[in-house]
Each structure stands twice: as C-alpha cells, then as structure tokens.
mmCIF file of C-alpha atoms in Angstrom:
data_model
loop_
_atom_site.group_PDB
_atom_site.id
_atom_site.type_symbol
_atom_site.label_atom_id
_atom_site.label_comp_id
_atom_site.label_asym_id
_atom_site.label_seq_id
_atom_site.Cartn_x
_atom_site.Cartn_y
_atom_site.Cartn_z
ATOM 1 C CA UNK A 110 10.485 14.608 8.076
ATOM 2 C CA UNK A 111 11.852 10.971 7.353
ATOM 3 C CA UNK A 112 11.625 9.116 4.414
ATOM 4 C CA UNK A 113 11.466 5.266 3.725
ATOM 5 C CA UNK A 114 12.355 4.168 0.044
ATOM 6 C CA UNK A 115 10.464 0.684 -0.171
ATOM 7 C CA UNK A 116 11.697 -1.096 -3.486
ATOM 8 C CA UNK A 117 9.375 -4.278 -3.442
ATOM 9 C CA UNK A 118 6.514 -5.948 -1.659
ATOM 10 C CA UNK A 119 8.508 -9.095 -0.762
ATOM 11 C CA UNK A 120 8.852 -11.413 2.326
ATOM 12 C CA UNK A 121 11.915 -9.619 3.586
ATOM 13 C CA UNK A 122 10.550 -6.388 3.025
ATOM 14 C CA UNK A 123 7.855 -6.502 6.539
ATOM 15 C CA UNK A 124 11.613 -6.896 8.772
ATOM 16 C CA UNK A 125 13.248 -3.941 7.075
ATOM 17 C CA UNK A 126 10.052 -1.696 7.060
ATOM 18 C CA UNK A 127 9.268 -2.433 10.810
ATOM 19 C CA UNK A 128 12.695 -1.262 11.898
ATOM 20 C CA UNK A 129 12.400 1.994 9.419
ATOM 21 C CA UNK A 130 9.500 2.652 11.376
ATOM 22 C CA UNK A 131 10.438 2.104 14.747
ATOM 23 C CA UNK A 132 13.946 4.361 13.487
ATOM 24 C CA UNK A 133 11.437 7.031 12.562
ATOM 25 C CA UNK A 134 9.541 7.328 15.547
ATOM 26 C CA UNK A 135 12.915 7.039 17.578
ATOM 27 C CA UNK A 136 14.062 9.971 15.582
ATOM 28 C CA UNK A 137 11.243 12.080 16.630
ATOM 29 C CA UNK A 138 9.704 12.258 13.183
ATOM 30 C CA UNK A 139 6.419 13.454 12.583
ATOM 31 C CA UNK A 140 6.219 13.402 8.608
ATOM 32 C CA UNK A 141 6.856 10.743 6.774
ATOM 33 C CA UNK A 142 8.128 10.629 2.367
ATOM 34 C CA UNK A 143 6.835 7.307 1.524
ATOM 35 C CA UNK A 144 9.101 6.741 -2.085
ATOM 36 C CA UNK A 145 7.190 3.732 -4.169
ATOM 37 C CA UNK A 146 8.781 4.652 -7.055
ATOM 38 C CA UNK A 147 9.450 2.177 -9.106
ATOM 39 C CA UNK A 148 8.152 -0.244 -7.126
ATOM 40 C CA UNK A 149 6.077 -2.913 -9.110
ATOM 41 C CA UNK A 150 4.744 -4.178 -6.203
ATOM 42 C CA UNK A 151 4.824 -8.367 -5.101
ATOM 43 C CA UNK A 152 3.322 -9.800 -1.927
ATOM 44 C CA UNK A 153 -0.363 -9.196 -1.241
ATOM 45 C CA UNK A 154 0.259 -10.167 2.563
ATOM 46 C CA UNK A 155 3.126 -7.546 3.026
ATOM 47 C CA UNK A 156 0.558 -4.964 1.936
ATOM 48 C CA UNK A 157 -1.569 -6.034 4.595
ATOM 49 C CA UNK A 158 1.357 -5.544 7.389
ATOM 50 C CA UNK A 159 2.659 -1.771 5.969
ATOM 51 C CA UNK A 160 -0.978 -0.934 5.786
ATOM 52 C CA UNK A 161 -1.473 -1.616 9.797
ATOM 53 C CA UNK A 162 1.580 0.879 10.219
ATOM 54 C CA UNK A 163 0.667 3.401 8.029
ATOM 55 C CA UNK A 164 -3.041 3.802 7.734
ATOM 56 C CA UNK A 165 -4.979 6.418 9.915
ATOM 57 C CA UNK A 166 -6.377 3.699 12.251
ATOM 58 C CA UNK A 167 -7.480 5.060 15.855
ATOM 59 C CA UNK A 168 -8.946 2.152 17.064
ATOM 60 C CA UNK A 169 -5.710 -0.428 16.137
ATOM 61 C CA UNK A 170 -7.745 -2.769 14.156
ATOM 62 C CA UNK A 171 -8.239 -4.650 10.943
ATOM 63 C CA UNK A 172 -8.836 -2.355 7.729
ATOM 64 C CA UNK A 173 -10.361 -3.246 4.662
ATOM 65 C CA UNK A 174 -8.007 -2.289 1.557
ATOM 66 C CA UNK A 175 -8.842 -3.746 -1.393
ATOM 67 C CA UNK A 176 -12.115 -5.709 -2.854
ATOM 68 C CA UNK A 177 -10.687 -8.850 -4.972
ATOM 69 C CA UNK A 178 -13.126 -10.001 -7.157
ATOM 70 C CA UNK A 179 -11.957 -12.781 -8.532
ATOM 71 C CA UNK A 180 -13.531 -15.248 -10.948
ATOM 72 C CA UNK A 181 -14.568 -18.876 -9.468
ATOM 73 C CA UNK A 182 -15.650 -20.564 -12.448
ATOM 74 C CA UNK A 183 -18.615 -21.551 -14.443
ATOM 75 C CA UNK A 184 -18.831 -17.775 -15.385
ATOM 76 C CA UNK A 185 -18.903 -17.110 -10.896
ATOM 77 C CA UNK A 186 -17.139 -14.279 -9.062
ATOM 78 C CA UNK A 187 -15.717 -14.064 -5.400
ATOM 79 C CA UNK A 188 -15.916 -11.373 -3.507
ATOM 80 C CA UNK A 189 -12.826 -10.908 -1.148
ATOM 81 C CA UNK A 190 -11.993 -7.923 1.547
ATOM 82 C CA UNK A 191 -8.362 -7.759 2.026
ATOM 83 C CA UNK A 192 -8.151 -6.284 5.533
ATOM 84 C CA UNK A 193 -4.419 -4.596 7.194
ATOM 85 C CA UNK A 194 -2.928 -7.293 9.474
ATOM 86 C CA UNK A 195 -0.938 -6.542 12.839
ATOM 87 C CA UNK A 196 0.819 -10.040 12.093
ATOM 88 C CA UNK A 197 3.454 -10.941 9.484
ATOM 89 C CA UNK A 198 2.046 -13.587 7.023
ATOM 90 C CA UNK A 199 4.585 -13.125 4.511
ATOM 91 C CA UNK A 200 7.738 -13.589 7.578
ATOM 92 C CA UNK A 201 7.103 -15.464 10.106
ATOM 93 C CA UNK A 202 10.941 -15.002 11.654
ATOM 94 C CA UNK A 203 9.667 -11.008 11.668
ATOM 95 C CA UNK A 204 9.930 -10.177 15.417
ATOM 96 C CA UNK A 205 7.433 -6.853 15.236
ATOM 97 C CA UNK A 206 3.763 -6.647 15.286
ATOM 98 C CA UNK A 207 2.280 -3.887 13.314
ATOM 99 C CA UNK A 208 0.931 -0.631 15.156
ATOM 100 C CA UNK A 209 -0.579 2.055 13.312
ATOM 101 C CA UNK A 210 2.091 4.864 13.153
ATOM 102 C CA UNK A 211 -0.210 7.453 13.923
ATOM 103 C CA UNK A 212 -1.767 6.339 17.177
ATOM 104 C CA UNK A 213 1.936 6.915 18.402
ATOM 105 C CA UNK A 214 3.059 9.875 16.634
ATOM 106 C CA UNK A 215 0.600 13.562 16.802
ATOM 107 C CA UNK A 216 -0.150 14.828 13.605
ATOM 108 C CA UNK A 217 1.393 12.012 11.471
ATOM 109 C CA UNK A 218 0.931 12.185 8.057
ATOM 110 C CA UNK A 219 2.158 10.618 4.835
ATOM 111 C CA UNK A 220 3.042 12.106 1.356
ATOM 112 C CA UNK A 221 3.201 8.885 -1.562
ATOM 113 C CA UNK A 222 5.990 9.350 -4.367
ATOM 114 C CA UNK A 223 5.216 7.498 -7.258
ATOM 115 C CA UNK A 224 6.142 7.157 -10.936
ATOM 116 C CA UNK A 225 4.831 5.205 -13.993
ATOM 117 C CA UNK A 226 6.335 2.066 -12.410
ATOM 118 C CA UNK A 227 4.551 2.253 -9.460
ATOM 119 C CA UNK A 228 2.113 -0.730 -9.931
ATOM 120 C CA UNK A 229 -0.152 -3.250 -8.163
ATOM 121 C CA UNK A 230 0.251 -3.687 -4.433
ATOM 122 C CA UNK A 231 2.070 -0.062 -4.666
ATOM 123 C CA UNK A 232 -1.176 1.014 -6.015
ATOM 124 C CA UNK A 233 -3.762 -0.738 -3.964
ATOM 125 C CA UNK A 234 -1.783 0.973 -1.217
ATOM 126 C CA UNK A 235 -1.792 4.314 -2.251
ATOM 127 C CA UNK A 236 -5.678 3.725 -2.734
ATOM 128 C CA UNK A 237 -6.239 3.225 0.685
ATOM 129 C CA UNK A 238 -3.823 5.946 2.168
ATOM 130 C CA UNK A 239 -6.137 8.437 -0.133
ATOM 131 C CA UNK A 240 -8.908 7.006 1.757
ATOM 132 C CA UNK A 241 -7.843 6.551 5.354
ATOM 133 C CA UNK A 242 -5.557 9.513 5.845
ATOM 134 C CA UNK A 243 -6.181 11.484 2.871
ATOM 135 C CA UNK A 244 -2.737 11.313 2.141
ATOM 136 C CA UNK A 245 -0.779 13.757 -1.223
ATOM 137 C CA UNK A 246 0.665 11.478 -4.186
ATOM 138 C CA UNK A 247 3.778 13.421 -5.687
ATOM 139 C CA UNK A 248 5.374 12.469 -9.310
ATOM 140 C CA UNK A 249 4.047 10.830 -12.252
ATOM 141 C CA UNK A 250 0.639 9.049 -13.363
ATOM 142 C CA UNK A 251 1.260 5.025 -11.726
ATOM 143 C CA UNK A 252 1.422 2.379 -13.981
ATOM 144 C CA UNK A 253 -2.408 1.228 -13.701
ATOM 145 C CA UNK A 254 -2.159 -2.820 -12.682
ATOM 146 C CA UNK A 255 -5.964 -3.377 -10.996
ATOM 147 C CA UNK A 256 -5.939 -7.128 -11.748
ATOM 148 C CA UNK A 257 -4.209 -10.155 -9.762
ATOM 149 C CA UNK A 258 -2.815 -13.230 -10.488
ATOM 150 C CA UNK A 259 -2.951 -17.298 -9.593
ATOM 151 C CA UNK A 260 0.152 -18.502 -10.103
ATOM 152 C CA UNK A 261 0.502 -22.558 -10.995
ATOM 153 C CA UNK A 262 3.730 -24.432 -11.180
ATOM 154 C CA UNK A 263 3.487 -27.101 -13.878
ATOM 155 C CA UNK A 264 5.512 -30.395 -13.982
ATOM 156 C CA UNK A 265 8.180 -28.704 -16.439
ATOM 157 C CA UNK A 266 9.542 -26.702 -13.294
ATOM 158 C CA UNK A 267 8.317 -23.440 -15.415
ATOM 159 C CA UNK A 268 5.587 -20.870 -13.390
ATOM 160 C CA UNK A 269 2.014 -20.261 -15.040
ATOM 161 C CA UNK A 270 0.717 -16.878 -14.041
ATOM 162 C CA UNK A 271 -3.376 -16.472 -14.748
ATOM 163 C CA UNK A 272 -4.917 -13.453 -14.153
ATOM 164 C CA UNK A 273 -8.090 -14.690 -12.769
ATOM 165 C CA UNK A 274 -9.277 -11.361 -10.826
ATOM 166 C CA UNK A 275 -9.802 -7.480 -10.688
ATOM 167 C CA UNK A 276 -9.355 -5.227 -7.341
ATOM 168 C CA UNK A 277 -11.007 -2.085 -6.393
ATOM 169 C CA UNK A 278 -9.698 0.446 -3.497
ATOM 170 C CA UNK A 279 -12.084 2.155 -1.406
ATOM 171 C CA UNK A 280 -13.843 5.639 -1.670
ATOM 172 C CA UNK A 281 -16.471 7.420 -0.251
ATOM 173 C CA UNK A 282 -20.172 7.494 -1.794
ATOM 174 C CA UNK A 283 -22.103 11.396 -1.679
ATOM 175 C CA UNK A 284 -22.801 10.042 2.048
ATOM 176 C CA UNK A 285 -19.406 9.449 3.082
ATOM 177 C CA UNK A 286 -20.087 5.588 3.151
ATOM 178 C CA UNK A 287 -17.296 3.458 1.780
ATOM 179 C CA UNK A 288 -17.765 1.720 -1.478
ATOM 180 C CA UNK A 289 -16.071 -0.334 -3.649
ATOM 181 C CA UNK A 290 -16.578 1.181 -7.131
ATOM 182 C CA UNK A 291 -13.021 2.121 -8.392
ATOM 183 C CA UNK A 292 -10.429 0.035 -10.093
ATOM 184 C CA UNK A 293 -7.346 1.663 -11.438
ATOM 185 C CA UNK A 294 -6.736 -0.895 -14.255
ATOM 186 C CA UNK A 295 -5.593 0.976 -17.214
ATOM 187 C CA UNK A 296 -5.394 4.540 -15.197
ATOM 188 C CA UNK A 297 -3.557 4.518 -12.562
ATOM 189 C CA UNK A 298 -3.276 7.083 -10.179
ATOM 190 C CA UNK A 299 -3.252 10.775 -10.837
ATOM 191 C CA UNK A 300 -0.449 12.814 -8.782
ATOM 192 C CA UNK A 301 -1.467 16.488 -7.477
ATOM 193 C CA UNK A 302 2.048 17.288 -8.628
ATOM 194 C CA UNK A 303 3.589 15.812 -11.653
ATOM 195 C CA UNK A 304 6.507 16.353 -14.351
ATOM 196 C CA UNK A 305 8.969 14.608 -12.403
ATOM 197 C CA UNK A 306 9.038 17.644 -9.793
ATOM 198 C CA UNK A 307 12.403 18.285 -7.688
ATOM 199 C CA UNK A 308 12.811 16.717 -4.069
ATOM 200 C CA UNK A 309 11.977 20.133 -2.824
ATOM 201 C CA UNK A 310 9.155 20.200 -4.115
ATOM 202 C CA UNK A 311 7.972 16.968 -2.688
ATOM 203 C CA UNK A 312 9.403 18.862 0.707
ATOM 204 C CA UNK A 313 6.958 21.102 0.073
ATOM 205 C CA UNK A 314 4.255 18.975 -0.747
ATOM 206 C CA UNK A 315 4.108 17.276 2.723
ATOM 207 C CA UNK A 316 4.595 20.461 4.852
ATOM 208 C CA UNK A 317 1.750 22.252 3.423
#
C-alpha cells in the first residue's frame, strides 16, 4: 500500500505527482491512499493530468470528467466535456506523460481520503474515480464547491473572480449509460466511513 498526500491542484503539483507515481510502481505497490484532505483544489488542467494516472482506463485514452456548463450570455449556456490529458497543460517543463496507473500495475485500486475541506477540483476528481474505478471515499462529508470561476484582472492590479458556471461528474443511468445529471454544489460527497476514523481504519478500508 502507498500513499500520496496531494495538498493543491497547482502547476507544480503534475512534476511532484508523476514522480510519486513512478516511486509507487518502483516500490512494487499495488494499493494506493490517495489523501485530498484539505485540499481546496486549484488548476482545472492538473486534474486532467492526475486523472490520466489514476482513472481505470484500459484503452490509454482521453476520459471525460466533468460537464462545465457554463453561462455564455444573453441568458446562453455552454456545454463543455473536460476529458483526462496524457500531456501537462498546467507545466510545460514536466518531463512525464501521463499513463493510467492501472494498465501497469494488476489489481490497482484507489481508496480517496477526504474531509470538509476537500473542495472543487478535489471533488470533481473523486466524482470520476467513483465512476471509473469505483473507488471507497474515507473521512468526512467534502466541502460541496460544484461551480467554477472566470477570473479577470482589472487595471487596479486587484483579481475579479465570477462564478459564471456549474459542473456535474459522471454516473451511470438504470442502463449503465453515462450521464451527466449530478452536481455536488451544496452536498458534497458522502464518505462510506466517516467521524474522522483512525488511519487503520482507512488501512482497512482499501484492503477489503
């Protein structure tokens, strides 16, 4: 079992999470702790890269992971698929391409720690490791951030933030086909284990 402790979705986060991965591989790992706690999230494009890694992906290709529906104007929405990406757009000195973990490693599977300060791209990534590799969230309800964010920078110097959109992760209709029908905005996400359980327990939780 190995366990990566990712503190923020931000350009120099894709370098440091590509060498934890290639460290647990070369360690013979077959389990991996995933720790977003705490994590409030940050770069939509490093999302994309850790998904690649992590998501149950036989085939090595492009996954959708969120729906952005954003809002375009004159009352109009925008429909946007943000797909897992084998290149770094948030680094472009990062030397490693992303490979999905599990086409490497037999029996590969992924337990999510999270707390009420998990939020936003933590989020939208533990929606789509529920979905993909059916993966066990350990710890407390998430914080519940389901919307994004333009950001302007005015003359001043000083940062406008708008949120202009909404994003829903994927889950399965009563046919098993994907649809885009839940946003966690104001819920979060529910752990199968909660009250802050000891790190046995989340021992436990992945080996079972």
């Amino acid at each position: 079992v190995g366990i990566i402790k990712v503190l923020e979705f931000s350009e120099n986060t894709t370098t440091e999470f590509a060498q934890c991965v290639n460290e647990f591989i070369e360690n013979g790992n077959k389990k991996l702790i995933l720790d977003l706690r705490n994590n409030g999230g940050g770069n939509s494009t490093t999302l994309e890269y850790m998904a690649q890694f992590l998501l149950n992906n036989p085939k090595d290709e492009a996954l959708p992971i969120i729906n952005l529906v954003s809002n375009a104007g004159n009352g109009k929405k925008v429909s946007n698929i943000v797909y897992s990406s084998k290149e770094d757009y948030a680094n472009s000195q990062n030397p490693y391409t992303a490979f999905p973990i599990g086409n490497k490693v037999k029996d590969f599977e992924v337990v999510v720690l999270c707390n009420g300060r998990s939020a936003s791209a933590s989020e939208a990534l533990i929606g789509a490791l529920q979905y993909y590799n059916d993966s066990k969230i350990v710890g407390t309800t998430t914080y519940g951030k389901g919307v994004a964010q333009k950001v302007f920078e005015l003359s001043t110097g000083d940062y406008l933030y708008v949120t202009n959109g909404t994003y829903y992760v994927p889950t399965a209709d009563a046919n098993g086909k994907m649809v885009w029908e839940k946003c966690i905005h104001g819920e979060g996400f529910t752990p199968i284990y909660s009250s802050n359980p000891s790190e046995n327990t989340y021992i436990d939780a992945l080996l079972t």
